[in-house]
Coordinates of N, CA and C in Angstrom, one line a residue:
M1 N -35.0 -35.3 -11.9 CA -35.1 -36.6 -11.2 C -36.5 -37.1 -11.2
S2 N -36.6 -38.4 -11.3 CA -37.9 -39.0 -11.3 C -38.6 -39.0 -10.0
K3 N -39.9 -38.9 -9.9 CA -40.6 -39.0 -8.6 C -40.5 -40.4 -8.0
Q4 N -40.2 -41.4 -8.9 CA -40.1 -42.7 -8.4 C -38.7 -43.0 -7.8
S5 N -37.8 -42.1 -8.0 CA -36.4 -42.4 -7.5 C -36.3 -42.7 -6.1
V6 N -35.5 -43.7 -5.7 CA -35.3 -44.1 -4.3 C -33.9 -43.4 -3.8
F7 N -33.3 -42.6 -4.7 CA -32.1 -42.0 -4.3 C -32.3 -41.0 -3.1
P8 N -31.5 -41.1 -2.1 CA -31.7 -40.2 -0.9 C -31.8 -38.7 -1.3
K9 N -32.8 -38.0 -0.7 CA -33.1 -36.6 -1.1 C -32.4 -35.6 -0.2
T10 N -31.5 -36.0 0.6 CA -30.6 -35.1 1.4 C -29.2 -35.1 0.9
I11 N -28.6 -34.0 0.6 CA -27.2 -33.9 0.2 C -26.4 -33.4 1.3
Y12 N -25.4 -34.1 1.6 CA -24.5 -33.8 2.7 C -23.3 -33.0 2.2
V13 N -22.9 -32.0 2.8 CA -21.8 -31.1 2.3 C -20.8 -30.8 3.4
V14 N -19.5 -31.1 3.1 CA -18.4 -30.9 4.0 C -17.8 -29.5 3.6
Q15 N -17.8 -28.6 4.5 CA -17.3 -27.2 4.3 C -16.1 -26.9 5.1
H16 N -15.1 -26.2 4.5 CA -13.8 -25.9 5.1 C -13.7 -24.5 5.5
V17 N -14.3 -23.6 4.8 CA -14.3 -22.1 5.2 C -15.7 -21.6 4.8
A18 N -16.2 -20.7 5.6 CA -17.6 -20.3 5.5 C -18.0 -19.8 4.2
F19 N -17.1 -19.0 3.5 CA -17.5 -18.3 2.3 C -17.4 -19.3 1.1
E20 N -16.8 -20.4 1.2 CA -16.8 -21.4 0.1 C -17.9 -22.4 0.4
D21 N -19.1 -22.0 0.0 CA -20.3 -22.9 0.2 C -20.8 -23.4 -1.1
L22 N -22.0 -24.0 -1.1 CA -22.5 -24.5 -2.4 C -22.8 -23.5 -3.4
G23 N -22.8 -22.2 -3.1 CA -23.1 -21.2 -4.1 C -24.4 -21.4 -4.8
S24 N -24.3 -21.4 -6.1 CA -25.5 -21.5 -7.0 C -26.1 -22.9 -6.9
L25 N -25.3 -23.9 -6.5 CA -25.8 -25.2 -6.4 C -26.9 -25.4 -5.3
E26 N -26.8 -24.6 -4.3 CA -27.8 -24.8 -3.2 C -29.2 -24.5 -3.7
D27 N -29.4 -23.4 -4.4 CA -30.8 -23.1 -4.9 C -31.2 -24.2 -5.9
L28 N -30.2 -24.7 -6.7 CA -30.6 -25.7 -7.7 C -31.0 -27.0 -7.0
F29 N -30.3 -27.4 -6.0 CA -30.8 -28.6 -5.3 C -32.1 -28.4 -4.6
Y30 N -32.4 -27.3 -4.1 CA -33.7 -27.0 -3.5 C -34.8 -27.1 -4.6
Q31 N -34.5 -26.6 -5.8 CA -35.5 -26.6 -6.9 C -35.7 -28.0 -7.3
L32 N -34.7 -28.9 -7.2 CA -34.9 -30.3 -7.6 C -35.5 -31.2 -6.5
G33 N -35.8 -30.5 -5.4 CA -36.5 -31.3 -4.3 C -35.5 -31.9 -3.3
Y34 N -34.3 -31.5 -3.3 CA -33.3 -32.0 -2.3 C -33.3 -31.1 -1.0
R35 N -32.8 -31.7 0.0 CA -32.4 -30.9 1.2 C -30.9 -30.9 1.3
V36 N -30.4 -29.9 2.0 CA -28.9 -29.8 2.1 C -28.6 -29.7 3.6
R37 N -27.5 -30.5 4.0 CA -27.0 -30.4 5.4 C -25.5 -30.2 5.3
Y38 N -25.1 -29.1 6.0 CA -23.6 -28.8 6.0 C -23.0 -29.5 7.2
F39 N -21.7 -29.8 7.0 CA -20.8 -30.3 8.1 C -19.6 -29.4 8.0
E40 N -19.2 -28.8 9.2 CA -18.0 -27.9 9.2 C -16.8 -28.7 9.6
A41 N -15.9 -28.9 8.7 CA -14.6 -29.7 9.0 C -13.9 -29.0 10.1
G42 N -13.4 -29.8 11.0 CA -12.6 -29.3 12.2 C -13.5 -29.0 13.3
V43 N -14.8 -29.0 13.1 CA -15.8 -28.7 14.2 C -16.8 -29.8 14.4
D44 N -17.4 -30.2 13.3 CA -18.4 -31.3 13.4 C -17.8 -32.7 13.2
A45 N -18.5 -33.7 13.8 CA -18.2 -35.1 13.5 C -18.5 -35.3 12.0
L46 N -17.5 -35.9 11.3 CA -17.7 -36.0 9.8 C -18.2 -37.4 9.4
E47 N -18.3 -38.3 10.3 CA -18.7 -39.7 9.9 C -20.0 -39.7 9.2
P48 N -21.1 -39.0 9.7 CA -22.3 -39.0 9.0 C -22.3 -38.6 7.5
A49 N -21.4 -37.6 7.3 CA -21.3 -37.1 5.9 C -20.6 -38.1 5.0
F50 N -19.6 -38.8 5.5 CA -18.8 -39.7 4.6 C -19.4 -41.1 4.6
L51 N -20.3 -41.4 5.5 CA -21.0 -42.7 5.4 C -22.4 -42.6 4.8
H52 N -22.8 -41.4 4.4 CA -24.1 -41.1 3.8 C -24.2 -41.9 2.5
A53 N -25.4 -42.5 2.3 CA -25.6 -43.3 1.1 C -26.0 -42.5 -0.1
G54 N -26.4 -41.3 0.1 CA -26.7 -40.3 -1.0 C -25.5 -39.6 -1.4
L55 N -25.7 -38.4 -2.0 CA -24.6 -37.6 -2.5 C -24.0 -36.8 -1.4
T56 N -22.7 -36.9 -1.4 CA -21.8 -36.0 -0.5 C -20.9 -35.2 -1.3
I57 N -20.9 -33.9 -1.0 CA -20.0 -32.9 -1.7 C -19.0 -32.4 -0.8
I58 N -17.7 -32.4 -1.2 CA -16.6 -31.9 -0.4 C -16.1 -30.6 -1.0
L59 N -16.2 -29.5 -0.3 CA -15.9 -28.2 -0.9 C -14.5 -27.8 -0.7
G60 N -14.2 -26.6 -1.2 CA -12.8 -26.1 -1.2 C -12.3 -25.5 0.1
G61 N -11.1 -25.0 0.1 CA -10.5 -24.3 1.2 C -9.1 -24.0 1.0
P62 N -8.5 -23.1 1.7 CA -7.1 -22.6 1.5 C -6.0 -23.5 2.0
I63 N -6.3 -24.7 2.5 CA -5.2 -25.6 3.0 C -4.9 -26.7 2.1
G64 N -3.8 -27.4 2.3 CA -3.4 -28.5 1.4 C -3.7 -29.8 2.1
V65 N -3.9 -30.9 1.3 CA -4.3 -32.2 1.8 C -3.1 -32.8 2.6
Y66 N -1.9 -32.3 2.3 CA -0.7 -32.8 3.0 C -0.4 -32.1 4.3
E67 N -1.3 -31.2 4.7 CA -1.0 -30.4 6.0 C -1.8 -31.1 7.2
T68 N -1.7 -32.4 7.3 CA -2.4 -33.1 8.3 C -1.9 -32.9 9.7
E69 N -0.6 -32.6 9.8 CA -0.1 -32.3 11.2 C -0.7 -31.0 11.7
E70 N -0.8 -30.0 10.9 CA -1.4 -28.7 11.3 C -2.9 -28.8 11.4
Y71 N -3.5 -29.6 10.6 CA -5.0 -29.7 10.6 C -5.4 -31.2 10.6
P72 N -5.4 -31.8 11.8 CA -5.6 -33.2 11.9 C -6.9 -33.7 11.4
F73 N -7.9 -32.8 11.3 CA -9.2 -33.3 10.7 C -9.1 -33.7 9.2
L74 N -8.0 -33.2 8.5 CA -7.8 -33.7 7.2 C -7.5 -35.1 7.1
Q75 N -6.8 -35.7 8.1 CA -6.5 -37.1 8.0 C -7.8 -37.9 8.3
I76 N -8.7 -37.4 9.1 CA -10.0 -38.0 9.3 C -10.8 -38.0 8.0
E77 N -10.8 -36.9 7.3 CA -11.5 -36.8 6.0 C -10.9 -37.9 5.0
I78 N -9.6 -37.9 5.0 CA -8.9 -38.8 4.0 C -9.3 -40.3 4.3
D79 N -9.2 -40.7 5.6 CA -9.5 -42.0 6.0 C -11.0 -42.4 5.7
L80 N -11.9 -41.5 6.0 CA -13.3 -41.7 5.7 C -13.6 -41.7 4.2
L81 N -12.9 -40.9 3.5 CA -13.1 -40.8 2.1 C -12.6 -42.1 1.4
K82 N -11.5 -42.7 1.9 CA -11.0 -43.9 1.3 C -12.1 -45.0 1.4
Q83 N -12.8 -45.1 2.5 CA -13.9 -46.0 2.7 C -15.0 -45.7 1.7
R84 N -15.4 -44.4 1.6 CA -16.5 -44.0 0.8 C -16.2 -44.3 -0.7
L85 N -15.0 -44.0 -1.1 CA -14.7 -44.3 -2.5 C -14.6 -45.7 -2.8
A86 N -14.1 -46.5 -1.9 CA -14.1 -48.0 -2.1 C -15.5 -48.6 -2.2
S87 N -16.5 -47.9 -1.6 CA -17.9 -48.3 -1.7 C -18.6 -47.7 -2.9
D88 N -17.9 -46.9 -3.6 CA -18.4 -46.3 -4.8 C -19.7 -45.4 -4.5
L89 N -19.7 -44.8 -3.3 CA -20.8 -43.9 -3.0 C -20.7 -42.6 -3.7
P90 N -21.8 -42.0 -4.1 CA -21.8 -40.8 -4.9 C -21.2 -39.6 -4.2
T91 N -20.2 -39.1 -4.9 CA -19.3 -38.0 -4.3 C -18.9 -37.0 -5.3
I92 N -18.9 -35.8 -5.0 CA -18.4 -34.7 -5.8 C -17.3 -33.9 -4.9
G93 N -16.2 -33.7 -5.4 CA -15.2 -32.9 -4.8 C -14.9 -31.7 -5.6
I94 N -14.8 -30.5 -4.9 CA -14.5 -29.3 -5.6 C -13.2 -28.6 -5.0
C95 N -12.2 -28.3 -5.8 CA -11.0 -27.8 -5.4 C -10.3 -28.6 -4.3
L96 N -10.2 -28.2 -3.1 CA -9.6 -29.0 -2.0 C -10.4 -30.4 -2.0
G97 N -11.7 -30.4 -2.2 CA -12.4 -31.6 -2.2 C -11.9 -32.6 -3.3
A98 N -11.6 -32.0 -4.5 CA -11.1 -32.9 -5.6 C -9.7 -33.4 -5.2
Q99 N -8.9 -32.5 -4.6 CA -7.6 -33.0 -4.2 C -7.6 -34.1 -3.1
L100 N -8.6 -34.0 -2.2 CA -8.8 -35.0 -1.2 C -9.2 -36.3 -1.9
I101 N -10.1 -36.3 -2.9 CA -10.5 -37.5 -3.6 C -9.3 -38.1 -4.3
A102 N -8.5 -37.3 -5.0 CA -7.3 -37.8 -5.6 C -6.3 -38.5 -4.6
Y103 N -6.1 -37.8 -3.5 CA -5.2 -38.3 -2.5 C -5.7 -39.6 -1.9
A104 N -7.0 -39.7 -1.7 CA -7.6 -40.9 -1.1 C -7.5 -42.0 -2.1
L105 N -7.4 -41.7 -3.4 CA -7.2 -42.7 -4.4 C -5.7 -43.0 -4.7
N106 N -4.9 -42.6 -3.8 CA -3.4 -42.9 -3.8 C -2.7 -42.1 -4.9
A107 N -3.3 -41.0 -5.4 CA -2.6 -40.1 -6.3 C -1.8 -39.0 -5.6
K108 N -0.7 -38.5 -6.2 CA 0.1 -37.5 -5.5 C -0.6 -36.1 -5.7
V109 N -0.6 -35.4 -4.6 CA -1.1 -34.0 -4.5 C 0.1 -33.1 -4.1
Y110 N 0.3 -32.0 -4.8 CA 1.5 -31.2 -4.5 C 1.3 -29.8 -5.0
A111 N 2.2 -28.9 -4.5 CA 2.1 -27.5 -5.0 C 2.5 -27.4 -6.4
G112 N 1.7 -26.7 -7.2 CA 2.0 -26.5 -8.6 C 3.0 -25.4 -8.8
P113 N 3.5 -25.2 -10.1 CA 4.6 -24.3 -10.3 C 4.1 -22.8 -10.2
Q114 N 2.8 -22.6 -10.2 CA 2.2 -21.2 -10.0 C 0.8 -21.3 -9.6
K115 N 0.3 -20.3 -9.0 CA -1.2 -20.3 -8.7 C -2.0 -20.1 -9.9
E116 N -3.1 -20.7 -9.9 CA -4.1 -20.5 -11.0 C -5.3 -19.8 -10.4
I117 N -5.4 -18.5 -10.5 CA -6.5 -17.7 -10.0 C -7.1 -16.8 -11.0
G118 N -8.4 -17.0 -11.3 CA -9.0 -16.2 -12.3 C -10.0 -17.0 -13.2
W119 N -10.6 -16.4 -14.2 CA -11.6 -17.0 -15.0 C -10.9 -17.3 -16.4
S120 N -11.2 -18.6 -16.8 CA -10.8 -19.0 -18.1 C -11.6 -20.2 -18.5
T121 N -11.6 -20.6 -19.8 CA -12.4 -21.7 -20.3 C -11.5 -23.0 -20.1
L122 N -12.2 -24.1 -20.1 CA -11.6 -25.4 -19.9 C -11.2 -26.0 -21.3
L123 N -10.3 -26.9 -21.3 CA -10.0 -27.7 -22.4 C -10.6 -29.1 -22.1
L124 N -11.8 -29.3 -22.7 CA -12.5 -30.6 -22.4 C -12.0 -31.8 -23.1
N125 N -11.8 -32.8 -22.4 CA -11.4 -34.1 -23.0 C -12.5 -34.7 -23.8
K126 N -12.2 -35.3 -24.9 CA -13.2 -35.9 -25.8 C -13.5 -37.3 -25.4
T127 N -14.0 -37.4 -24.1 CA -14.4 -38.7 -23.6 C -15.9 -38.9 -23.9
E128 N -16.3 -40.2 -23.9 CA -17.7 -40.5 -24.2 C -18.6 -39.9 -23.1
D129 N -19.6 -39.2 -23.4 CA -20.6 -38.7 -22.4 C -19.9 -37.9 -21.3
N130 N -19.0 -36.9 -21.7 CA -18.4 -36.1 -20.7 C -19.4 -35.3 -19.9
P131 N -19.5 -35.4 -18.6 CA -20.5 -34.7 -17.8 C -20.2 -33.2 -17.9
L132 N -19.0 -32.7 -18.2 CA -18.7 -31.3 -18.3 C -19.0 -30.7 -19.6
A133 N -19.6 -31.4 -20.5 CA -19.8 -30.9 -21.9 C -20.5 -29.6 -21.9
P134 N -21.5 -29.3 -21.0 CA -22.1 -28.0 -21.0 C -21.2 -26.8 -20.7
L135 N -20.0 -27.1 -20.2 CA -19.1 -26.0 -19.9 C -18.2 -25.6 -21.1
A136 N -18.4 -26.3 -22.2 CA -17.6 -25.9 -23.4 C -17.8 -24.4 -23.7
N137 N -16.7 -23.7 -23.8 CA -16.7 -22.3 -24.1 C -17.3 -21.4 -23.0
T138 N -17.4 -21.9 -21.8 CA -17.9 -21.1 -20.7 C -16.8 -20.9 -19.7
P139 N -16.3 -19.7 -19.5 CA -15.3 -19.5 -18.5 C -15.7 -20.0 -17.1
V140 N -14.8 -20.6 -16.4 CA -15.0 -21.0 -15.0 C -14.0 -20.4 -14.1
L141 N -14.3 -20.4 -12.8 CA -13.3 -19.8 -11.8 C -12.3 -20.8 -11.4
H142 N -11.1 -20.4 -11.5 CA -9.9 -21.2 -11.0 C -9.4 -20.5 -9.8
W143 N -9.1 -21.3 -8.7 CA -8.6 -20.6 -7.5 C -7.8 -21.7 -6.7
H144 N -6.6 -22.0 -7.1 CA -5.8 -23.0 -6.5 C -4.4 -22.8 -6.7
G145 N -3.6 -23.4 -5.9 CA -2.1 -23.5 -6.0 C -1.6 -24.9 -6.1
D146 N -2.4 -25.8 -5.6 CA -2.0 -27.2 -5.6 C -2.6 -27.9 -6.8
I147 N -2.0 -29.1 -7.1 CA -2.5 -29.9 -8.3 C -2.3 -31.3 -7.9
F148 N -3.0 -32.2 -8.7 CA -2.9 -33.6 -8.4 C -2.6 -34.4 -9.6
D149 N -2.0 -35.6 -9.5 CA -1.8 -36.5 -10.6 C -3.2 -37.2 -10.8
L150 N -3.3 -37.8 -11.9 CA -4.6 -38.5 -12.2 C -4.6 -39.9 -11.6
P151 N -5.6 -40.2 -10.7 CA -5.6 -41.5 -10.1 C -5.7 -42.6 -11.0
A152 N -5.2 -43.8 -10.7 CA -5.3 -45.0 -11.5 C -6.8 -45.3 -11.7
G153 N -7.1 -45.6 -12.9 CA -8.5 -46.0 -13.3 C -9.4 -44.8 -13.5
A154 N -9.0 -43.6 -13.2 CA -9.9 -42.4 -13.4 C -9.8 -41.9 -14.9
T155 N -10.9 -41.2 -15.3 CA -11.0 -40.7 -16.6 C -10.8 -39.2 -16.6
L156 N -9.8 -38.7 -17.3 CA -9.6 -37.2 -17.3 C -10.7 -36.6 -18.1
L157 N -11.3 -35.5 -17.5 CA -12.4 -34.8 -18.2 C -12.1 -33.5 -18.7
A158 N -11.1 -32.8 -18.1 CA -10.8 -31.4 -18.5 C -9.4 -31.0 -18.0
S159 N -8.9 -30.1 -18.8 CA -7.6 -29.5 -18.5 C -7.7 -28.0 -18.7
S160 N -6.6 -27.3 -18.3 CA -6.5 -25.9 -18.5 C -5.1 -25.6 -19.2
T161 N -4.9 -24.4 -19.6 CA -3.6 -24.1 -20.2 C -2.5 -24.2 -19.2
L162 N -2.8 -24.1 -17.9 CA -1.7 -24.2 -16.9 C -1.6 -25.6 -16.3
Y163 N -2.7 -26.3 -16.1 CA -2.7 -27.5 -15.4 C -3.5 -28.6 -16.2
K164 N -2.8 -29.7 -16.5 CA -3.5 -30.8 -17.2 C -4.7 -31.4 -16.5
N165 N -4.5 -31.7 -15.2 CA -5.6 -32.4 -14.5 C -6.5 -31.4 -13.8
Q166 N -7.6 -31.0 -14.5 CA -8.5 -30.1 -13.9 C -9.8 -30.8 -13.4
A167 N -10.1 -32.0 -13.9 CA -11.3 -32.7 -13.5 C -11.2 -34.2 -13.9
F168 N -11.7 -35.0 -13.1 CA -11.8 -36.5 -13.5 C -13.0 -37.1 -12.9
S169 N -13.4 -38.2 -13.5 CA -14.4 -39.0 -12.9 C -13.9 -40.4 -12.7
L170 N -14.6 -41.1 -11.8 CA -14.3 -42.5 -11.5 C -15.6 -43.2 -11.6
G171 N -15.9 -43.9 -12.7 CA -17.2 -44.5 -12.9 C -18.3 -43.4 -13.0
K172 N -19.5 -43.7 -12.7 CA -20.6 -42.8 -12.8 C -20.8 -42.0 -11.5
N173 N -20.2 -42.4 -10.4 CA -20.6 -41.9 -9.1 C -19.6 -40.9 -8.5
I174 N -18.5 -40.8 -9.0 CA -17.4 -39.9 -8.4 C -16.9 -38.9 -9.4
L175 N -17.0 -37.6 -9.0 CA -16.6 -36.5 -9.8 C -15.7 -35.6 -9.0
A176 N -14.5 -35.3 -9.6 CA -13.6 -34.4 -8.9 C -13.3 -33.2 -9.8
L177 N -13.5 -32.0 -9.3 CA -13.3 -30.8 -10.1 C -12.3 -29.9 -9.4
Q178 N -11.2 -29.6 -10.0 CA -10.2 -28.7 -9.4 C -10.7 -27.2 -9.5
F179 N -11.5 -26.9 -10.5 CA -12.0 -25.5 -10.6 C -13.3 -25.4 -9.8
H180 N -13.8 -24.1 -9.8 CA -15.0 -23.8 -9.1 C -16.2 -23.6 -10.0
L181 N -17.1 -24.5 -10.2 CA -18.2 -24.3 -11.0 C -19.4 -23.8 -10.2
E182 N -19.3 -23.8 -8.9 CA -20.4 -23.5 -8.0 C -20.5 -22.0 -7.6
V183 N -19.5 -21.2 -7.9 CA -19.5 -19.8 -7.5 C -20.8 -19.1 -8.0
A184 N -21.4 -18.4 -7.1 CA -22.7 -17.7 -7.5 C -22.5 -16.3 -7.9
G185 N -23.4 -15.8 -8.7 CA -23.3 -14.4 -9.2 C -23.4 -13.3 -8.1
D186 N -24.1 -13.7 -7.1 CA -24.4 -12.6 -6.1 C -23.6 -12.8 -4.7
S187 N -22.6 -13.6 -4.7 CA -21.9 -13.8 -3.4 C -20.4 -14.0 -3.6
F188 N -19.8 -13.2 -4.4 CA -18.3 -13.3 -4.7 C -17.5 -12.4 -3.8
E189 N -18.1 -11.4 -3.3 CA -17.3 -10.5 -2.5 C -16.6 -11.1 -1.3
P190 N -17.3 -12.1 -0.6 CA -16.6 -12.7 0.6 C -15.3 -13.5 0.1
W191 N -15.3 -14.0 -1.1 CA -14.1 -14.6 -1.6 C -12.9 -13.6 -1.7
L192 N -13.2 -12.4 -2.2 CA -12.2 -11.4 -2.3 C -11.7 -10.9 -1.0
V193 N -12.6 -10.9 0.0 CA -12.2 -10.5 1.4 C -11.4 -11.6 2.0
G194 N -11.9 -12.8 2.0 CA -11.3 -14.0 2.6 C -9.9 -14.3 2.1
H195 N -9.7 -14.1 0.8 CA -8.4 -14.4 0.2 C -7.5 -13.2 0.0
T196 N -7.8 -12.1 0.7 CA -7.0 -10.9 0.4 C -5.5 -11.0 0.5
C197 N -5.0 -11.8 1.5 CA -3.6 -11.9 1.6 C -3.0 -12.7 0.5
E198 N -3.7 -13.8 0.0 CA -3.2 -14.5 -1.1 C -3.2 -13.7 -2.4
L199 N -4.2 -12.9 -2.6 CA -4.3 -12.0 -3.8 C -3.2 -11.0 -3.8
K200 N -2.9 -10.4 -2.6 CA -1.8 -9.4 -2.6 C -0.5 -10.1 -2.8
Q201 N -0.3 -11.3 -2.3 CA 1.0 -12.0 -2.5 C 1.2 -12.4 -4.0
A202 N 0.1 -12.7 -4.6 CA 0.1 -13.1 -6.0 C 0.1 -11.9 -7.0
K203 N -0.1 -10.7 -6.4 CA -0.2 -9.4 -7.1 C -1.3 -9.4 -8.2
L204 N -2.4 -9.9 -7.7 CA -3.6 -10.0 -8.6 C -4.5 -8.8 -8.3
S205 N -5.2 -8.3 -9.3 CA -6.1 -7.2 -9.1 C -7.5 -7.7 -8.6
V206 N -7.9 -7.2 -7.4 CA -9.2 -7.5 -6.9 C -10.3 -6.9 -7.8
N207 N -10.1 -5.7 -8.3 CA -11.0 -5.1 -9.2 C -11.2 -5.9 -10.5
Q208 N -10.1 -6.4 -11.0 CA -10.3 -7.2 -12.3 C -11.0 -8.5 -12.0
L209 N -10.7 -9.2 -10.9 CA -11.4 -10.4 -10.6 C -12.9 -10.1 -10.4
R210 N -13.2 -9.0 -9.7 CA -14.6 -8.6 -9.5 C -15.3 -8.4 -10.9
A211 N -14.6 -7.7 -11.8 CA -15.2 -7.4 -13.1 C -15.4 -8.6 -13.9
D212 N -14.4 -9.5 -13.8 CA -14.6 -10.8 -14.6 C -15.7 -11.6 -14.0
H213 N -15.9 -11.6 -12.7 CA -17.0 -12.3 -12.1 C -18.3 -11.8 -12.6
E214 N -18.4 -10.5 -12.6 CA -19.7 -9.8 -13.1 C -20.0 -10.2 -14.5
Q215 N -18.9 -10.4 -15.3 CA -19.1 -10.7 -16.7 C -19.5 -12.2 -17.0
Y216 N -18.9 -13.1 -16.2 CA -19.0 -14.5 -16.5 C -19.9 -15.3 -15.6
A217 N -20.2 -14.9 -14.4 CA -20.8 -15.7 -13.3 C -22.2 -16.2 -13.7
N218 N -23.0 -15.3 -14.3 CA -24.4 -15.7 -14.7 C -24.4 -16.8 -15.7
E219 N -23.6 -16.8 -16.7 CA -23.5 -17.9 -17.7 C -23.1 -19.2 -17.0
L220 N -22.1 -19.0 -16.1 CA -21.6 -20.2 -15.4 C -22.7 -20.9 -14.6
E221 N -23.5 -20.1 -13.9 CA -24.6 -20.6 -13.1 C -25.5 -21.5 -14.0
Q222 N -25.9 -21.0 -15.2 CA -26.7 -21.7 -16.1 C -26.1 -23.0 -16.6
Q223 N -24.9 -23.0 -16.9 CA -24.2 -24.2 -17.5 C -23.9 -25.2 -16.3
C224 N -23.6 -24.6 -15.2 CA -23.3 -25.4 -14.0 C -24.6 -26.3 -13.7
A225 N -25.8 -25.7 -13.8 CA -27.0 -26.4 -13.5 C -27.1 -27.6 -14.4
L226 N -26.7 -27.5 -15.7 CA -26.8 -28.6 -16.6 C -25.8 -29.7 -16.3
V227 N -24.6 -29.3 -15.8 CA -23.7 -30.3 -15.4 C -24.2 -31.1 -14.3
I228 N -24.7 -30.5 -13.2 CA -25.1 -31.2 -12.0 C -26.4 -32.0 -12.3
Q229 N -27.3 -31.5 -13.1 CA -28.5 -32.3 -13.5 C -28.0 -33.6 -14.2
K230 N -27.1 -33.4 -15.1 CA -26.6 -34.6 -15.9 C -26.0 -35.6 -14.9
F231 N -25.2 -35.1 -14.0 CA -24.6 -36.0 -13.0 C -25.6 -36.7 -12.1
L232 N -26.6 -36.0 -11.6 CA -27.7 -36.5 -10.8 C -28.5 -37.6 -11.6
N233 N -28.7 -37.3 -12.9 CA -29.5 -38.3 -13.7 C -28.7 -39.6 -13.8
G234 N -27.4 -39.5 -13.9 CA -26.6 -40.7 -14.0 C -26.6 -41.5 -12.7
L235 N -26.7 -40.8 -11.5 CA -26.8 -41.5 -10.3 C -28.2 -42.2 -10.2
E236 N -29.2 -41.5 -10.6 CA -30.6 -42.1 -10.6 C -30.6 -43.3 -11.4
Q237 N -30.0 -43.3 -12.6 CA -30.0 -44.5 -13.5 C -29.3 -45.6 -12.8
T238 N -28.2 -45.3 -12.1 CA -27.5 -46.4 -11.4 C -28.4 -47.0 -10.3
V239 N -29.0 -46.1 -9.5 CA -29.9 -46.6 -8.4 C -31.0 -47.4 -8.9
N240 N -31.6 -47.0 -10.0 CA -32.9 -47.6 -10.4 C -32.7 -48.8 -11.4
K241 N -31.4 -49.2 -11.5 CA -31.2 -50.4 -12.4 C -31.8 -51.6 -11.7

């Protein structure tokens, strides 16, 4: 980022469960001169995060966007997100965050035919200047059971063998990622503990997930940094026009 940039240097982050945080992105943002402020969904007032003129990131969680009766704060997020997206404010959604973006853009979000949990490479769409290009041939972490339709006007960026809609962009400022590019190499154990019931129900091996994480996470951190820097550079170019 240029020293002359007028882009706000604080990144606001909406978090749904404690162990799904910014992961490797947090250190990257600090290295790039940003500050980070977290908002805990269901506890904190979310208006400052969604009205923020700078970058807001909406993280994942084990609930569905359609569970608004059980978790009323989801409806608050959706309503605020509709305003934010209509204003084309810079936004990244990860997993649940991506599903919230899709839903706020009037796309359908629903339970998929099976859970997608584990590491695998993406099938990148051959769009012009795909921001996910650094992830070619790099396994990423998938951890979701819901899926979304592609919103009207959005550009599909990536698919997987199980789910067509893994990532999309809307213009230069909005990026939605179904997968987890943020997971850090040194903080995966809380995921395995926090999702233990889900893993047992899905009959997935904790030991295999841990081993795959040890094999792939460091490379993902490196490539993730390139994706985010590419996205931030695009925001800066938009601001500085």
